[in-house]
Amino acid sequence: MQYSRFFKVSQRVKQVFRIALVLLAVFSVSFSVSAQSGQNLSNIRVDELSDAQIRQFIQQVEAQGLTEAQLEQVAMARGMSASEVAKLRERVNRIRQQGTANSGQSTQKNNGSQTQTEGRGSRELNFEPDTMQNRPEEAESALQSLKPKIFGSDLFRNSQITFEPNLRLATPANYQLGPDDEVLIDIYGYSEANYRLRISPEGTINIPYVGVVSLGGLTMEQATARIRSRLSTIYSNIRTGNTKVAVSLGNIRSIKVTLLGEVTRPGTYTLPSLATAFNALYSSGGPTENGSFRAIEVIRSGRVVATIDVYDFLLRGYQRTNIRLQDQDVIRIPTYKKRVQFTGEVKRPAIYEAVNNETLQDVIDFAGGFTSEAYTARIKVIQNTPTERRITDVFDEAFASYSPKNGDRYFAEPILERFENRVTIGGAVFRPGQYQLEPGLTLGQLIKKAEGVREDAFLSRGYINRLRPDNTAELLSFDLGAILKGTATDIPLLREDSVMIASIFDLRDEYKVTIEGEVREAGTYNYGENMALEDLVLLAGGFKEGATPRRIEIARRVKDSEAGAANSRTAQVFQVDVDQNLKIQGPRFELQPFDIVVVRSATGYETQRQVRVEGEVLYPGTYTITRKDERISDLVKRAGGFTDLAYLEGASLKRSEVAERGSGKNTINTAEENAQKLVKLQRLQETTKDSLDITKQQTLLKNDNVGINLERIMDKSGSKHDLILEEGDVLRVPKQLQTVKVTGEVLYPATAVYNGNKTFKNYISDAGGFSDRSLKKRAYIIYANGSVKSTKKFLFFNNYPMVKPGAEIFVPKKAEGRKLTAGEIVGLTSGVASLGAIILGILNLR
């Protein structure tokens, strides 16, 4: 019995183990297939890409909104090595930094002072993982732009080019008629007749009263002459010219053309008889990656009648070999014999096909020539030998004689990022910038070229940044005043010298003074010598109406404080009295840099504060607060009391942030605290699936309504429930409310008629009941007066709040669990398989 039970358990374990192995194999195959489905990126060489190609790649990445992690994942999956990914990252960051430096704003002058405005920073391509959803198709499309393209391959794959024959043109004179062509014969003059005749498979037509006429193989010109000759036997006026004959082509026949060889979609194609070779090539997708673009053969009746060179059309627009096809023609695309790749600083980096007798100069012409940043004196060539690779330098005098070899890779380098004759001057000169280094140029001459030094130049010292012959930096200082006066030896300048002349404003903090309090335009102002207190008040627009000029306080920095003393002074404070005419009662008070002036408000000065009453009161409208301690009950009495339809339980008090802070002198700013709460809720919304619940909480946080009990307020005036009014308060007294709204995770959110006998769950049932994703224990209700009550838990039961007229019931959603990724499923399956193997091994040991 025990052996039988052990045998059954062993069989079950083996079965589970087999299933786990099958699942693991399935997932492994699926991953391998997905990895092989993309195109290979292993042949991308970042060092051979030009800056223009990198910029185009950056634009495509930014346009598609791709992230660095997505690009790295796809690049590595498609065979791009980690070293090439690192090089690509470095190139992108360097080009972006160059763009940032070029877009930075230059030094500007303002009232004799100099302000340096920095260019906007740029986000580097760091290729770090992120949490965004992967989009491998777009990432692969962007990376494909870095691969070398075969010149001409886009011609037959461009959706904007159709190469369809124009069937509305006049019939060419050399067009040969054949079976299924439709011939239109129009006889007019003394005799009139019209015939629409189709050529039979034998190449003939049957003209009424004339008989059978053979037209197969004739051109339109020959067919017209033959038809006119046969019709003249019936219509004698044709010979005299009184009757005329017009012959044209109606519906044309179809021909069958076969494309074979290195064709994207080989096979036999049915085309109009006016189709040319390019029409057939476009229909078939053109040559493959191994197909030739320069030796495409058109074979007719067993012999080659034309050899098409697509480059003639792409580079010169010639279509001499684009012949019209005939029935049973064969187009054969052979494999290429000689291909070379041109990268770097050329206008069209691509892979080009070369034929015999063509030179490197021809390939350069194919590539559109060099860019303006190219080093044209030499081209690097990487060649394939029977055993290894070899690098060769081809100089410009050999471009016209060098014969390309199959597999050659040409690289045009950019010019060096350096100047042979540049010096730079910056700082307190009238024209800072770069200048030509002429033979014998000295520091004094360079200053004259820059239109001299400004008035704020620091004359005691300047300095020159100089590069030594080994490219190490050297700093040379000089006495600017002595150089300008000629009492010091002038300094000869060398290549890449950078002269910097400081401004006196650069060597100290910018002098400012600040005024705050009851002035019209409080803020920070530039300090000027001999600036008085009255001058600063005048710059600030003068006093406000509620200001008191009697207690103006000036806080000044302390420079001689005892650092080690616990009671050392941190600021020096002065109190000055000024009248309304800005005259100081006493000696003139001069300000110093960084002084802070505070103008106090007059005691007892108050501005009018207003509140509003809406709804079911006798005299709704705006009321002015008459006392600091005026309350809600006082406002209701001033409004004449309630109407008969007033619903006091639904009354609410809307209090804005201004009212919450207060408008008096002793105010507390809670706006920043509420803003921080909203930011935290937004972060929570980004990390949770319950976006509807978070949005509801944001709405509640932004809600201005204060939950009040108006019935209790009117019963007990002056109690803690009877709030003191603030400016901007709005008291709303609604009519009797009759509905209850149910929203959130219910099957059918709806608004139901209020019934005092219904409970919380009854209204949920009216909305179809809870959904599968509802979080019942977190359901809550918002009452008409703005107060909120949530569901409470007692043992294992939910205690739902009471429902009142005008309330809104909200049911939040459960947080969704994260689904396992394919990698996690494979890992879990592998673990199960390993566990099954271990158990099976243990059972076999017994």
PDB file of C-alpha atoms in Angstrom, residues 489-649:
ATOM      1  CA  THR A 489      57.280  96.494 -21.579  1.00  0.00           C
ATOM      2  CA  ASP A 490      54.568  95.368 -24.000  1.00  0.00           C
ATOM      3  CA  ILE A 491      54.019  91.615 -24.133  1.00  0.00           C
ATOM      4  CA  PRO A 492      54.211  89.780 -27.502  1.00  0.00           C
ATOM      5  CA  LEU A 493      51.260  87.446 -28.027  1.00  0.00           C
ATOM      6  CA  LEU A 494      51.353  83.831 -29.156  1.00  0.00           C
ATOM      7  CA  ARG A 495      48.800  81.541 -30.795  1.00  0.00           C
ATOM      8  CA  GLU A 496      45.760  80.744 -28.606  1.00  0.00           C
ATOM      9  CA  ASP A 497      46.604  83.405 -26.027  1.00  0.00           C
ATOM     10  CA  SER A 498      43.508  84.463 -24.076  1.00  0.00           C
ATOM     11  CA  VAL A 499      43.642  87.899 -22.482  1.00  0.00           C
ATOM     12  CA  MET A 500      41.246  88.646 -19.613  1.00  0.00           C
ATOM     13  CA  ILE A 501      40.716  92.159 -18.228  1.00  0.00           C
ATOM     14  CA  ALA A 502      38.565  92.218 -15.116  1.00  0.00           C
ATOM     15  CA  SER A 503      35.928  94.792 -14.235  1.00  0.00           C
ATOM     16  CA  ILE A 504      35.811  96.441 -10.832  1.00  0.00           C
ATOM     17  CA  PHE A 505      32.235  95.185 -10.605  1.00  0.00           C
ATOM     18  CA  ASP A 506      33.433  91.612 -11.063  1.00  0.00           C
ATOM     19  CA  LEU A 507      35.635  91.910  -7.997  1.00  0.00           C
ATOM     20  CA  ARG A 508      32.889  92.785  -5.531  1.00  0.00           C
ATOM     21  CA  ASP A 509      29.273  91.949  -4.787  1.00  0.00           C
ATOM     22  CA  GLU A 510      26.688  93.902  -6.729  1.00  0.00           C
ATOM     23  CA  TYR A 511      25.503  96.736  -4.491  1.00  0.00           C
ATOM     24  CA  LYS A 512      21.771  96.566  -3.764  1.00  0.00           C
ATOM     25  CA  VAL A 513      19.316  97.992  -1.224  1.00  0.00           C
ATOM     26  CA  THR A 514      15.926  96.528  -0.307  1.00  0.00           C
ATOM     27  CA  ILE A 515      12.691  98.173   0.801  1.00  0.00           C
ATOM     28  CA  GLU A 516       9.720  96.238   2.164  1.00  0.00           C
ATOM     29  CA  GLY A 517       6.386  96.907   3.785  1.00  0.00           C
ATOM     30  CA  GLU A 518       3.859  99.651   3.074  1.00  0.00           C
ATOM     31  CA  VAL A 519       5.293 101.146  -0.117  1.00  0.00           C
ATOM     32  CA  ARG A 520       3.762 100.987  -3.567  1.00  0.00           C
ATOM     33  CA  GLU A 521       6.550  99.002  -5.254  1.00  0.00           C
ATOM     34  CA  ALA A 522       8.519  97.055  -2.646  1.00  0.00           C
ATOM     35  CA  GLY A 523      11.612  95.244  -3.851  1.00  0.00           C
ATOM     36  CA  THR A 524      15.368  95.423  -4.405  1.00  0.00           C
ATOM     37  CA  TYR A 525      17.011  98.398  -6.128  1.00  0.00           C
ATOM     38  CA  ASN A 526      20.514  99.235  -7.337  1.00  0.00           C
ATOM     39  CA  TYR A 527      22.560 101.185  -4.842  1.00  0.00           C
ATOM     40  CA  GLY A 528      24.113 104.488  -5.776  1.00  0.00           C
ATOM     41  CA  GLU A 529      26.625 106.609  -3.963  1.00  0.00           C
ATOM     42  CA  ASN A 530      25.054 109.201  -1.619  1.00  0.00           C
ATOM     43  CA  MET A 531      21.658 107.486  -1.829  1.00  0.00           C
ATOM     44  CA  ALA A 532      19.391 108.701   0.977  1.00  0.00           C
ATOM     45  CA  LEU A 533      16.374 107.058   2.585  1.00  0.00           C
ATOM     46  CA  GLU A 534      14.005 109.497   0.865  1.00  0.00           C
ATOM     47  CA  ASP A 535      15.489 108.556  -2.525  1.00  0.00           C
ATOM     48  CA  LEU A 536      14.747 104.861  -1.978  1.00  0.00           C
ATOM     49  CA  VAL A 537      11.168 105.601  -0.856  1.00  0.00           C
ATOM     50  CA  LEU A 538      10.715 107.674  -3.995  1.00  0.00           C
ATOM     51  CA  LEU A 539      12.069 104.852  -6.197  1.00  0.00           C
ATOM     52  CA  ALA A 540       9.551 102.529  -4.523  1.00  0.00           C
ATOM     53  CA  GLY A 541       6.644 104.761  -5.589  1.00  0.00           C
ATOM     54  CA  GLY A 542       6.083 106.433  -2.243  1.00  0.00           C
ATOM     55  CA  PHE A 543       4.036 105.332   0.755  1.00  0.00           C
ATOM     56  CA  LYS A 544       0.803 103.411   0.633  1.00  0.00           C
ATOM     57  CA  GLU A 545      -2.263 104.973   2.201  1.00  0.00           C
ATOM     58  CA  GLY A 546      -1.997 102.784   5.300  1.00  0.00           C
ATOM     59  CA  ALA A 547       1.712 103.402   5.877  1.00  0.00           C
ATOM     60  CA  THR A 548       3.103 105.210   8.896  1.00  0.00           C
ATOM     61  CA  PRO A 549       6.268 107.218   8.187  1.00  0.00           C
ATOM     62  CA  ARG A 550       6.987 107.486  11.898  1.00  0.00           C
ATOM     63  CA  ARG A 551       8.606 104.081  12.408  1.00  0.00           C
ATOM     64  CA  ILE A 552      10.806 103.385   9.394  1.00  0.00           C
ATOM     65  CA  GLU A 553      13.389 100.781  10.314  1.00  0.00           C
ATOM     66  CA  ILE A 554      16.755 100.326   8.539  1.00  0.00           C
ATOM     67  CA  ALA A 555      18.742  97.107   9.087  1.00  0.00           C
ATOM     68  CA  ARG A 556      22.449  97.273   8.217  1.00  0.00           C
ATOM     69  CA  ARG A 557      25.139  94.624   7.997  1.00  0.00           C
ATOM     70  CA  VAL A 558      27.662  94.412  10.830  1.00  0.00           C
ATOM     71  CA  LYS A 559      31.334  94.257   9.851  1.00  0.00           C
ATOM     72  CA  ASP A 560      33.002  94.476  13.272  1.00  0.00           C
ATOM     73  CA  SER A 561      31.032  91.842  15.203  1.00  0.00           C
ATOM     74  CA  GLU A 562      32.787  89.800  17.887  1.00  0.00           C
ATOM     75  CA  ALA A 563      32.705  86.338  16.371  1.00  0.00           C
ATOM     76  CA  GLY A 564      33.400  84.480  19.596  1.00  0.00           C
ATOM     77  CA  ALA A 565      30.847  86.254  21.806  1.00  0.00           C
ATOM     78  CA  ALA A 566      27.441  84.633  22.334  1.00  0.00           C
ATOM     79  CA  ASN A 567      25.733  88.033  22.394  1.00  0.00           C
ATOM     80  CA  SER A 568      27.568  89.511  19.435  1.00  0.00           C
ATOM     81  CA  ARG A 569      25.529  91.719  17.142  1.00  0.00           C
ATOM     82  CA  THR A 570      24.283  90.293  13.867  1.00  0.00           C
ATOM     83  CA  ALA A 571      22.779  93.501  12.476  1.00  0.00           C
ATOM     84  CA  GLN A 572      22.621  97.210  13.204  1.00  0.00           C
ATOM     85  CA  VAL A 573      19.102  98.696  13.284  1.00  0.00           C
ATOM     86  CA  PHE A 574      18.182 102.377  12.876  1.00  0.00           C
ATOM     87  CA  GLN A 575      14.736 103.938  13.335  1.00  0.00           C
ATOM     88  CA  VAL A 576      13.926 107.092  11.379  1.00  0.00           C
ATOM     89  CA  ASP A 577      10.843 109.309  11.269  1.00  0.00           C
ATOM     90  CA  VAL A 578       9.781 110.766   7.914  1.00  0.00           C
ATOM     91  CA  ASP A 579       6.764 112.936   7.122  1.00  0.00           C
ATOM     92  CA  GLN A 580       4.392 112.494   4.170  1.00  0.00           C
ATOM     93  CA  ASN A 581       6.491 114.944   2.130  1.00  0.00           C
ATOM     94  CA  LEU A 582       9.523 112.627   2.452  1.00  0.00           C
ATOM     95  CA  LYS A 583      11.378 114.981   4.771  1.00  0.00           C
ATOM     96  CA  ILE A 584      13.398 113.401   7.578  1.00  0.00           C
ATOM     97  CA  GLN A 585      12.923 114.901  11.000  1.00  0.00           C
ATOM     98  CA  GLY A 586      16.571 115.284  11.803  1.00  0.00           C
ATOM     99  CA  PRO A 587      19.861 114.937   9.901  1.00  0.00           C
ATOM    100  CA  ARG A 588      19.977 113.371   6.406  1.00  0.00           C
ATOM    101  CA  PHE A 589      20.146 109.563   6.579  1.00  0.00           C
ATOM    102  CA  GLU A 590      22.388 108.051   3.908  1.00  0.00           C
ATOM    103  CA  LEU A 591      21.980 104.416   2.959  1.00  0.00           C
ATOM    104  CA  GLN A 592      24.766 101.897   2.569  1.00  0.00           C
ATOM    105  CA  PRO A 593      24.963  98.843   0.332  1.00  0.00           C
ATOM    106  CA  PHE A 594      22.745  95.922   1.375  1.00  0.00           C
ATOM    107  CA  ASP A 595      20.580  98.011   3.733  1.00  0.00           C
ATOM    108  CA  ILE A 596      17.056  96.658   4.287  1.00  0.00           C
ATOM    109  CA  VAL A 597      14.348  99.288   4.842  1.00  0.00           C
ATOM    110  CA  VAL A 598      10.988  98.320   6.370  1.00  0.00           C
ATOM    111  CA  VAL A 599       7.977 100.676   6.353  1.00  0.00           C
ATOM    112  CA  ARG A 600       5.346  99.748   8.940  1.00  0.00           C
ATOM    113  CA  SER A 601       1.580 100.099   8.595  1.00  0.00           C
ATOM    114  CA  ALA A 602      -0.305 102.609  10.669  1.00  0.00           C
ATOM    115  CA  THR A 603      -1.994 101.351  13.815  1.00  0.00           C
ATOM    116  CA  GLY A 604      -5.752 101.177  13.585  1.00  0.00           C
ATOM    117  CA  TYR A 605      -5.822 101.302   9.777  1.00  0.00           C
ATOM    118  CA  GLU A 606      -8.118  98.735   8.246  1.00  0.00           C
ATOM    119  CA  THR A 607      -9.473  98.245   4.718  1.00  0.00           C
ATOM    120  CA  GLN A 608     -13.050  97.146   4.085  1.00  0.00           C
ATOM    121  CA  ARG A 609     -13.588  93.402   4.006  1.00  0.00           C
ATOM    122  CA  GLN A 610     -16.617  91.892   2.306  1.00  0.00           C
ATOM    123  CA  VAL A 611     -18.508  88.614   2.417  1.00  0.00           C
ATOM    124  CA  ARG A 612     -21.411  87.273   0.367  1.00  0.00           C
ATOM    125  CA  VAL A 613     -24.630  85.411   1.160  1.00  0.00           C
ATOM    126  CA  GLU A 614     -26.262  83.234  -1.511  1.00  0.00           C
ATOM    127  CA  GLY A 615     -29.351  81.090  -1.667  1.00  0.00           C
ATOM    128  CA  GLU A 616     -32.388  80.913   0.541  1.00  0.00           C
ATOM    129  CA  VAL A 617     -32.146  84.111   2.613  1.00  0.00           C
ATOM    130  CA  LEU A 618     -34.417  87.125   2.367  1.00  0.00           C
ATOM    131  CA  TYR A 619     -31.718  89.559   1.224  1.00  0.00           C
ATOM    132  CA  PRO A 620     -28.878  87.720  -0.506  1.00  0.00           C
ATOM    133  CA  GLY A 621     -25.885  89.710  -1.693  1.00  0.00           C
ATOM    134  CA  THR A 622     -22.618  91.271  -0.575  1.00  0.00           C
ATOM    135  CA  TYR A 623     -22.093  92.547   2.950  1.00  0.00           C
ATOM    136  CA  THR A 624     -19.220  94.446   4.555  1.00  0.00           C
ATOM    137  CA  ILE A 625     -17.774  93.117   7.803  1.00  0.00           C
ATOM    138  CA  THR A 626     -18.310  95.732  10.490  1.00  0.00           C
ATOM    139  CA  ARG A 627     -16.484  94.123  13.405  1.00  0.00           C
ATOM    140  CA  LYS A 628     -13.446  91.892  13.767  1.00  0.00           C
ATOM    141  CA  ASP A 629     -15.515  89.350  15.683  1.00  0.00           C
ATOM    142  CA  GLU A 630     -18.549  89.320  13.384  1.00  0.00           C
ATOM    143  CA  ARG A 631     -19.833  85.757  12.988  1.00  0.00           C
ATOM    144  CA  ILE A 632     -22.002  83.661  10.670  1.00  0.00           C
ATOM    145  CA  SER A 633     -25.108  84.138  12.816  1.00  0.00           C
ATOM    146  CA  ASP A 634     -24.675  87.921  12.658  1.00  0.00           C
ATOM    147  CA  LEU A 635     -24.474  87.744   8.858  1.00  0.00           C
ATOM    148  CA  VAL A 636     -27.675  85.671   8.651  1.00  0.00           C
ATOM    149  CA  LYS A 637     -29.512  88.233  10.788  1.00  0.00           C
ATOM    150  CA  ARG A 638     -28.303  91.068   8.544  1.00  0.00           C
ATOM    151  CA  ALA A 639     -29.559  89.086   5.512  1.00  0.00           C
ATOM    152  CA  GLY A 640     -33.091  88.971   6.998  1.00  0.00           C
ATOM    153  CA  GLY A 641     -33.099  85.314   8.010  1.00  0.00           C
ATOM    154  CA  PHE A 642     -34.036  82.214   5.992  1.00  0.00           C
ATOM    155  CA  THR A 643     -36.847  81.555   3.542  1.00  0.00           C
ATOM    156  CA  ASP A 644     -39.290  78.690   3.988  1.00  0.00           C
ATOM    157  CA  LEU A 645     -37.404  76.535   1.436  1.00  0.00           C
ATOM    158  CA  ALA A 646     -34.010  76.833   3.122  1.00  0.00           C
ATOM    159  CA  TYR A 647     -32.208  73.527   3.786  1.00  0.00           C
ATOM    160  CA  LEU A 648     -29.945  74.323   6.700  1.00  0.00           C
ATOM    161  CA  GLU A 649     -28.223  70.941   6.852  1.00  0.00           C
TER     162      GLU A 649
END
